[in-house]
PDB file of C-alpha atoms in Angstrom:
ATOM      1  CA  MET A  44    -132.502 -90.725-177.657  1.00 89.00           C
ATOM      2  CA  ASN A  45    -135.896 -90.257-175.961  1.00 92.00           C
ATOM      3  CA  ASP A  46    -138.071 -93.420-176.141  1.00 89.00           C
ATOM      4  CA  ARG A  47    -135.187 -95.464-177.561  1.00 91.00           C
ATOM      5  CA  ILE A  48    -133.441 -95.375-174.185  1.00 90.00           C
ATOM      6  CA  ARG A  49    -134.311 -98.768-172.684  1.00 90.00           C
ATOM      7  CA  VAL A  50    -132.525 -98.680-169.298  1.00 92.00           C
ATOM      8  CA  SER A  51    -134.594 -98.165-166.149  1.00 93.00           C
ATOM      9  CA  GLU A  52    -132.589 -95.217-164.793  1.00 94.00           C
ATOM     10  CA  VAL A  53    -130.043 -92.695-166.012  1.00 94.00           C
ATOM     11  CA  ARG A  54    -127.590 -90.181-164.612  1.00 94.00           C
ATOM     12  CA  LEU A  55    -129.185 -86.961-165.774  1.00 94.00           C
ATOM     13  CA  VAL A  56    -127.388 -83.776-166.833  1.00 94.00           C
ATOM     14  CA  GLY A  57    -129.385 -80.576-167.283  1.00 92.00           C
ATOM     15  CA  PRO A  58    -129.409 -78.408-170.437  1.00 90.00           C
ATOM     16  CA  SER A  59    -126.751 -76.060-169.012  1.00 89.00           C
ATOM     17  CA  GLY A  60    -124.449 -78.904-167.976  1.00 88.00           C
ATOM     18  CA  GLU A  61    -125.603 -79.035-164.356  1.00 91.00           C
ATOM     19  CA  THR A  62    -125.771 -82.467-162.689  1.00 90.00           C
ATOM     20  CA  VAL A  63    -129.289 -83.532-161.726  1.00 90.00           C
ATOM     21  CA  GLY A  64    -128.371 -86.983-160.450  1.00 92.00           C
ATOM     22  CA  ILE A  65    -129.618 -90.521-160.965  1.00 93.00           C
ATOM     23  CA  VAL A  66    -133.312 -90.549-161.855  1.00 94.00           C
ATOM     24  CA  PRO A  67    -135.747 -93.070-163.401  1.00 94.00           C
ATOM     25  CA  THR A  68    -135.754 -92.882-167.173  1.00 93.00           C
ATOM     26  CA  SER A  69    -139.469 -92.186-167.211  1.00 94.00           C
ATOM     27  CA  GLU A  70    -138.960 -89.128-164.988  1.00 94.00           C
ATOM     28  CA  ALA A  71    -136.079 -87.912-167.216  1.00 93.00           C
ATOM     29  CA  LEU A  72    -138.319 -88.235-170.272  1.00 95.00           C
ATOM     30  CA  LYS A  73    -141.054 -86.269-168.499  1.00 94.00           C
ATOM     31  CA  LEU A  74    -138.596 -83.477-167.676  1.00 92.00           C
ATOM     32  CA  ALA A  75    -137.476 -83.414-171.318  1.00 93.00           C
ATOM     33  CA  GLN A  76    -141.073 -83.113-172.570  1.00 93.00           C
ATOM     34  CA  GLU A  77    -141.874 -80.329-170.107  1.00 92.00           C
ATOM     35  CA  ALA A  78    -138.812 -78.355-171.233  1.00 91.00           C
ATOM     36  CA  ASP A  79    -139.528 -79.097-174.928  1.00 93.00           C
ATOM     37  CA  LEU A  80    -136.108 -80.777-175.194  1.00 94.00           C
ATOM     38  CA  ASP A  81    -134.732 -84.207-176.053  1.00 94.00           C
ATOM     39  CA  LEU A  82    -133.235 -86.781-173.701  1.00 95.00           C
ATOM     40  CA  VAL A  83    -129.969 -87.800-175.321  1.00 93.00           C
ATOM     41  CA  GLU A  84    -127.616 -90.550-174.171  1.00 94.00           C
ATOM     42  CA  ILE A  85    -124.101 -89.074-174.153  1.00 92.00           C
ATOM     43  CA  ALA A  86    -122.171 -91.797-172.251  1.00 91.00           C
ATOM     44  CA  PRO A  87    -123.847 -95.144-172.960  1.00 90.00           C
ATOM     45  CA  MET A  88    -121.048 -97.245-171.398  1.00 89.00           C
ATOM     46  CA  ALA A  89    -121.382 -95.601-167.966  1.00 89.00           C
ATOM     47  CA  ARG A  90    -123.369 -97.313-165.210  1.00 90.00           C
ATOM     48  CA  PRO A  91    -125.999 -95.991-165.264  1.00 92.00           C
ATOM     49  CA  PRO A  92    -125.738 -94.330-168.697  1.00 93.00           C
ATOM     50  CA  VAL A  93    -125.351 -90.544-168.706  1.00 95.00           C
ATOM     51  CA  CYS A  94    -128.118 -88.630-170.488  1.00 95.00           C
ATOM     52  CA  LYS A  95    -128.462 -84.928-171.149  1.00 95.00           C
ATOM     53  CA  LEU A  96    -131.422 -82.670-171.784  1.00 95.00           C
ATOM     54  CA  MET A  97    -130.804 -80.799-175.066  1.00 94.00           C
ATOM     55  CA  ASP A  98    -132.270 -79.563-178.319  1.00 93.00           C
ATOM     56  CA  TYR A  99    -130.919 -82.401-180.466  1.00 92.00           C
ATOM     57  CA  GLY A 100    -131.735 -80.720-183.792  1.00 91.00           C
ATOM     58  CA  LYS A 101    -129.834 -77.580-182.761  1.00 91.00           C
ATOM     59  CA  PHE A 102    -126.984 -79.732-181.423  1.00 90.00           C
ATOM     60  CA  LYS A 103    -126.635 -81.556-184.765  1.00 91.00           C
ATOM     61  CA  TYR A 104    -126.759 -78.284-186.715  1.00 91.00           C
ATOM     62  CA  GLU A 105    -124.055 -76.637-184.573  1.00 91.00           C
ATOM     63  CA  ASN A 106    -121.825 -79.708-184.865  1.00 90.00           C
ATOM     64  CA  ALA A 107    -122.230 -79.702-188.642  1.00 91.00           C
ATOM     65  CA  GLN A 108    -121.296 -76.004-188.731  1.00 90.00           C
ATOM     66  CA  LYS A 109    -118.193 -76.637-186.620  1.00 89.00           C
ATOM     67  CA  ALA A 110    -117.133 -79.536-188.848  1.00 87.00           C
ATOM     68  CA  ARG A 111    -117.616 -77.398-191.956  1.00 85.00           C
ATOM     69  CA  GLU A 112    -115.564 -74.578-190.441  1.00 82.00           C
ATOM     70  CA  ALA A 113    -112.817 -77.029-189.443  1.00 77.00           C
ATOM     71  CA  ARG A 114    -112.660 -78.381-192.996  1.00 76.00           C
ATOM     72  CA  ARG A 115    -112.504 -74.835-194.360  1.00 71.00           C
ATOM     73  CA  ASN A 116    -109.592 -73.963-192.068  1.00 64.00           C
ATOM     74  CA  GLN A 117    -107.784 -77.240-192.616  1.00 62.00           C
ATOM     75  CA  THR A 118    -104.493 -76.738-194.422  1.00 57.00           C
ATOM     76  CA  ASN A 119    -102.952 -79.361-196.650  1.00 62.00           C
ATOM     77  CA  VAL A 120     -99.193 -79.486-196.273  1.00 64.00           C
ATOM     78  CA  ILE A 121     -97.706 -79.079-199.741  1.00 77.00           C
ATOM     79  CA  ILE A 122     -93.995 -79.502-200.368  1.00 88.00           C
ATOM     80  CA  LYS A 123     -92.681 -77.799-203.479  1.00 92.00           C
ATOM     81  CA  GLU A 124     -89.308 -78.775-204.912  1.00 93.00           C
ATOM     82  CA  MET A 125     -86.580 -76.670-206.456  1.00 94.00           C
ATOM     83  CA  LYS A 126     -83.460 -78.174-208.046  1.00 94.00           C
ATOM     84  CA  LEU A 127     -80.164 -76.325-208.421  1.00 94.00           C
ATOM     85  CA  ARG A 128     -76.665 -77.104-209.660  1.00 93.00           C
ATOM     86  CA  PRO A 129     -73.628 -76.273-207.471  1.00 91.00           C
ATOM     87  CA  LYS A 130     -72.143 -73.952-210.128  1.00 89.00           C
ATOM     88  CA  ILE A 131     -75.380 -72.138-210.990  1.00 92.00           C
ATOM     89  CA  ASP A 132     -74.962 -68.759-212.696  1.00 92.00           C
ATOM     90  CA  ALA A 133     -76.275 -65.537-211.148  1.00 93.00           C
ATOM     91  CA  HIS A 134     -79.286 -65.178-213.476  1.00 93.00           C
ATOM     92  CA  ASP A 135     -80.507 -68.745-212.928  1.00 94.00           C
ATOM     93  CA  TYR A 136     -79.989 -68.387-209.185  1.00 94.00           C
ATOM     94  CA  GLU A 137     -82.173 -65.273-209.055  1.00 95.00           C
ATOM     95  CA  THR A 138     -84.871 -67.041-211.094  1.00 94.00           C
ATOM     96  CA  LYS A 139     -84.851 -70.086-208.813  1.00 95.00           C
ATOM     97  CA  LYS A 140     -84.815 -67.894-205.710  1.00 95.00           C
ATOM     98  CA  GLY A 141     -87.861 -66.042-207.061  1.00 95.00           C
ATOM     99  CA  HIS A 142     -89.762 -69.333-207.254  1.00 95.00           C
ATOM    100  CA  VAL A 143     -88.745 -70.230-203.682  1.00 95.00           C
ATOM    101  CA  VAL A 144     -89.904 -66.804-202.476  1.00 95.00           C
ATOM    102  CA  ARG A 145     -93.273 -67.304-204.189  1.00 93.00           C
ATOM    103  CA  PHE A 146     -93.730 -70.759-202.636  1.00 93.00           C
ATOM    104  CA  LEU A 147     -92.876 -69.553-199.124  1.00 93.00           C
ATOM    105  CA  ARG A 148     -95.156 -66.519-199.453  1.00 91.00           C
ATOM    106  CA  ALA A 149     -97.985 -68.903-200.351  1.00 88.00           C
ATOM    107  CA  GLY A 150     -97.331 -70.846-197.121  1.00 88.00           C
ATOM    108  CA  ASP A 151     -95.769 -73.923-198.764  1.00 90.00           C
ATOM    109  CA  LYS A 152     -92.675 -75.816-197.701  1.00 93.00           C
ATOM    110  CA  VAL A 153     -89.839 -76.009-200.222  1.00 95.00           C
ATOM    111  CA  LYS A 154     -87.447 -78.906-200.712  1.00 95.00           C
ATOM    112  CA  ILE A 155     -84.191 -77.614-202.186  1.00 95.00           C
ATOM    113  CA  THR A 156     -82.107 -80.205-204.016  1.00 95.00           C
ATOM    114  CA  ILE A 157     -78.518 -79.591-205.113  1.00 95.00           C
ATOM    115  CA  MET A 158     -77.589 -82.038-207.893  1.00 94.00           C
ATOM    116  CA  PHE A 159     -73.919 -83.009-208.150  1.00 93.00           C
ATOM    117  CA  ARG A 160     -72.386 -84.452-211.317  1.00 89.00           C
ATOM    118  CA  GLY A 161     -69.000 -85.986-211.998  1.00 87.00           C
ATOM    119  CA  ARG A 162     -66.229 -84.365-209.995  1.00 87.00           C
ATOM    120  CA  GLU A 163     -68.715 -82.069-208.273  1.00 87.00           C
ATOM    121  CA  GLN A 164     -69.529 -84.978-205.959  1.00 85.00           C
ATOM    122  CA  HIS A 165     -66.138 -84.472-204.312  1.00 87.00           C
ATOM    123  CA  ARG A 166     -66.965 -80.813-203.535  1.00 89.00           C
ATOM    124  CA  PRO A 167     -69.992 -81.012-201.208  1.00 91.00           C
ATOM    125  CA  GLU A 168     -69.005 -77.675-199.660  1.00 92.00           C
ATOM    126  CA  LEU A 169     -70.146 -75.978-202.879  1.00 91.00           C
ATOM    127  CA  GLY A 170     -73.678 -77.257-202.380  1.00 93.00           C
ATOM    128  CA  TYR A 171     -73.646 -76.474-198.681  1.00 94.00           C
ATOM    129  CA  ARG A 172     -72.580 -72.864-199.272  1.00 93.00           C
ATOM    130  CA  LEU A 173     -75.248 -72.441-201.951  1.00 95.00           C
ATOM    131  CA  LEU A 174     -77.971 -73.752-199.663  1.00 95.00           C
ATOM    132  CA  GLN A 175     -76.734 -71.520-196.859  1.00 95.00           C
ATOM    133  CA  ARG A 176     -76.826 -68.509-199.157  1.00 94.00           C
ATOM    134  CA  LEU A 177     -80.369 -69.297-200.297  1.00 95.00           C
ATOM    135  CA  ALA A 178     -81.584 -69.744-196.704  1.00 95.00           C
ATOM    136  CA  GLU A 179     -80.100 -66.345-195.784  1.00 95.00           C
ATOM    137  CA  ASP A 180     -81.689 -64.677-198.832  1.00 94.00           C
ATOM    138  CA  VAL A 181     -85.205 -65.821-197.859  1.00 94.00           C
ATOM    139  CA  VAL A 182     -84.840 -65.597-194.063  1.00 94.00           C
ATOM    140  CA  ASP A 183     -87.721 -63.069-193.882  1.00 93.00           C
ATOM    141  CA  LEU A 184     -90.125 -65.579-195.423  1.00 92.00           C
ATOM    142  CA  GLY A 185     -88.914 -68.977-194.226  1.00 92.00           C
ATOM    143  CA  PHE A 186     -86.619 -70.946-191.966  1.00 94.00           C
ATOM    144  CA  VAL A 187     -84.450 -74.049-192.318  1.00 94.00           C
ATOM    145  CA  GLU A 188     -86.725 -76.881-191.230  1.00 93.00           C
ATOM    146  CA  SER A 189     -84.333 -79.622-192.264  1.00 91.00           C
ATOM    147  CA  SER A 190     -80.593 -78.856-192.432  1.00 92.00           C
ATOM    148  CA  PRO A 191     -78.592 -79.732-195.568  1.00 93.00           C
ATOM    149  CA  LYS A 192     -77.964 -83.475-195.832  1.00 92.00           C
ATOM    150  CA  GLN A 193     -76.093 -85.501-198.416  1.00 89.00           C
ATOM    151  CA  ASP A 194     -78.286 -88.055-200.160  1.00 86.00           C
ATOM    152  CA  GLY A 195     -76.247 -89.959-202.747  1.00 86.00           C
ATOM    153  CA  ARG A 196     -75.445 -87.519-205.568  1.00 89.00           C
ATOM    154  CA  ASN A 197     -77.757 -84.898-204.120  1.00 93.00           C
ATOM    155  CA  MET A 198     -77.781 -82.575-201.130  1.00 94.00           C
ATOM    156  CA  ILE A 199     -81.193 -81.728-199.699  1.00 95.00           C
ATOM    157  CA  MET A 200     -82.520 -78.975-197.454  1.00 95.00           C
ATOM    158  CA  VAL A 201     -86.135 -78.189-196.528  1.00 95.00           C
ATOM    159  CA  LEU A 202     -87.361 -74.645-195.939  1.00 95.00           C
ATOM    160  CA  GLY A 203     -90.541 -74.020-193.977  1.00 93.00           C
ATOM    161  CA  PRO A 204     -92.673 -70.860-194.243  1.00 92.00           C
ATOM    162  CA  HIS A 205     -92.997 -68.510-191.268  1.00 89.00           C
ATOM    163  CA  ARG A 206     -96.729 -68.155-191.902  1.00 82.00           C
ATOM    164  CA  LYS A 207     -99.366 -70.849-192.032  1.00 76.00           C
ATOM    165  CA  LYS A 208    -101.099 -71.636-195.303  1.00 69.00           C
ATOM    166  CA  ALA A 209    -104.390 -70.079-194.201  1.00 64.00           C
ATOM    167  CA  GLU A 210    -102.690 -66.829-193.112  1.00 69.00           C
ATOM    168  CA  ALA A 211    -100.737 -66.658-196.373  1.00 67.00           C
ATOM    169  CA  LYS A 212    -103.946 -67.168-198.364  1.00 67.00           C
ATOM    170  CA  VAL A 213    -105.672 -64.290-196.586  1.00 70.00           C
ATOM    171  CA  GLU A 214    -102.723 -61.937-197.112  1.00 70.00           C
ATOM    172  CA  LEU A 215    -102.259 -62.865-200.779  1.00 70.00           C
ATOM    173  CA  LYS A 216    -105.978 -62.350-201.373  1.00 73.00           C
ATOM    174  CA  ALA A 217    -105.812 -58.928-199.697  1.00 72.00           C
ATOM    175  CA  GLU A 218    -102.787 -57.951-201.815  1.00 73.00           C
ATOM    176  CA  LYS A 219    -104.581 -59.092-204.973  1.00 74.00           C
ATOM    177  CA  GLU A 220    -107.651 -57.025-204.101  1.00 77.00           C
ATOM    178  CA  THR A 221    -105.467 -53.983-203.334  1.00 78.00           C
ATOM    179  CA  ARG A 222    -103.683 -54.275-206.688  1.00 78.00           C
ATOM    180  CA  ALA A 223    -107.019 -54.635-208.488  1.00 79.00           C
ATOM    181  CA  ALA A 224    -108.389 -51.532-206.720  1.00 79.00           C
ATOM    182  CA  GLU A 225    -105.257 -49.509-207.566  1.00 81.00           C
ATOM    183  CA  ARG A 226    -105.454 -50.637-211.205  1.00 82.00           C
ATOM    184  CA  ALA A 227    -109.144 -49.711-211.409  1.00 79.00           C
ATOM    185  CA  ALA A 228    -108.429 -46.285-209.873  1.00 79.00           C
ATOM    186  CA  ALA A 229    -105.594 -45.653-212.354  1.00 80.00           C
ATOM    187  CA  GLU A 230    -107.801 -46.666-215.283  1.00 82.00           C
ATOM    188  CA  ALA A 231    -110.622 -44.404-214.055  1.00 77.00           C
ATOM    189  CA  GLU A 232    -108.203 -41.483-213.717  1.00 79.00           C
ATOM    190  CA  GLU A 233    -106.849 -42.123-217.201  1.00 80.00           C
ATOM    191  CA  ARG A 234    -110.391 -42.195-218.656  1.00 80.00           C
ATOM    192  CA  ALA A 235    -111.249 -38.952-216.855  1.00 78.00           C
ATOM    193  CA  GLU A 236    -108.153 -37.218-218.224  1.00 78.00           C
ATOM    194  CA  LEU A 237    -108.896 -38.484-221.733  1.00 79.00           C
ATOM    195  CA  LYS A 238    -112.501 -37.295-221.517  1.00 77.00           C
ATOM    196  CA  ALA A 239    -111.413 -33.892-220.242  1.00 76.00           C
ATOM    197  CA  SER A 240    -108.892 -33.458-223.064  1.00 75.00           C
ATOM    198  CA  HIS A 241    -111.468 -34.385-225.746  1.00 70.00           C
ATOM    199  CA  GLY A 242    -114.250 -32.286-224.228  1.00 62.00           C
ATOM    200  CA  ALA A 243    -112.267 -29.053-223.793  1.00 55.00           C
ATOM    201  CA  PRO A 244    -113.322 -26.300-226.249  1.00 57.00           C
ATOM    202  CA  ALA A 245    -110.798 -25.415-228.937  1.00 55.00           C
ATOM    203  CA  PRO A 246    -109.095 -22.031-228.350  1.00 57.00           C
ATOM    204  CA  LYS A 247    -110.606 -19.222-230.467  1.00 58.00           C
ATOM    205  CA  LYS A 248    -108.423 -17.726-233.147  1.00 56.00           C
ATOM    206  CA  GLU A 249    -108.059 -13.959-233.036  1.00 57.00           C
ATOM    207  CA  LYS A 250    -109.318 -12.273-236.148  1.00 56.00           C
ATOM    208  CA  GLY A 251    -106.739 -10.156-237.839  1.00 54.00           C
ATOM    209  CA  ARG A 252    -107.838  -6.716-239.063  1.00 54.00           C
ATOM    210  CA  SER A 253    -108.546  -6.830-242.789  1.00 50.00           C
ATOM    211  CA  GLU A 254    -106.783  -4.332-244.947  1.00 52.00           C
ATOM    212  CA  ASN A 255    -109.010  -1.345-245.971  1.00 51.00           C
ATOM    213  CA  LEU A 256    -108.842  -1.060-249.720  1.00 50.00           C
ATOM    214  CA  ASP A 257    -111.068   2.028-249.956  1.00 52.00           C
ATOM    215  CA  PRO A 258    -109.317   5.100-248.478  1.00 52.00           C
ATOM    216  CA  GLU A 259    -112.644   6.986-248.223  1.00 54.00           C
ATOM    217  CA  ILE A 260    -114.059   4.488-245.763  1.00 48.00           C
ATOM    218  CA  GLU A 261    -112.707   4.824-242.254  1.00 52.00           C
ATOM    219  CA  ALA A 262    -111.462   1.671-240.770  1.00 43.00           C
TER     220      ALA A 262
END
């Protein structure tokens, strides 16, 4: 950059990306100083090297911002695992399915493992039907990324989420904020009703006419 460029001439590119052409390095440096910019070597292996007029400080800052944004949007692929037995009862199935639904909604992949024991190993169709049923039950949230395959005593299937991790995060955050707002509104309404009930004046009791014990005094 600038005075550190030792070659006698460079292929110069202007600040907007326009090609200036091959010029002496001294002239390129003069143009950079006049424009209050830096002369930066962007293709040192070219003959002659390619240099560009730019605000190097601004260039570094923008690149750092882009890298930070890329890291923020980067999604780590997480594979959750759920294990089932071929003869699982209805209650356990619903519980396990609930976990799978939660994982897919969060944007995670789910590895479903059917574990066979004893004679169950000779009935692989039981595991296949169970995996098929599960895939159909969560079809709105995920898809079969890896079809059921026998792996020793186990049968494995991988479900992938329809939405990316970042999208799922945004939606789950929005749902959480909505629930919090609804809860706060309900609590405020309940407090208002309670305050109104405590602050209301008690109804006045009608006075009954007292009995006149003296007949000479008109009521």
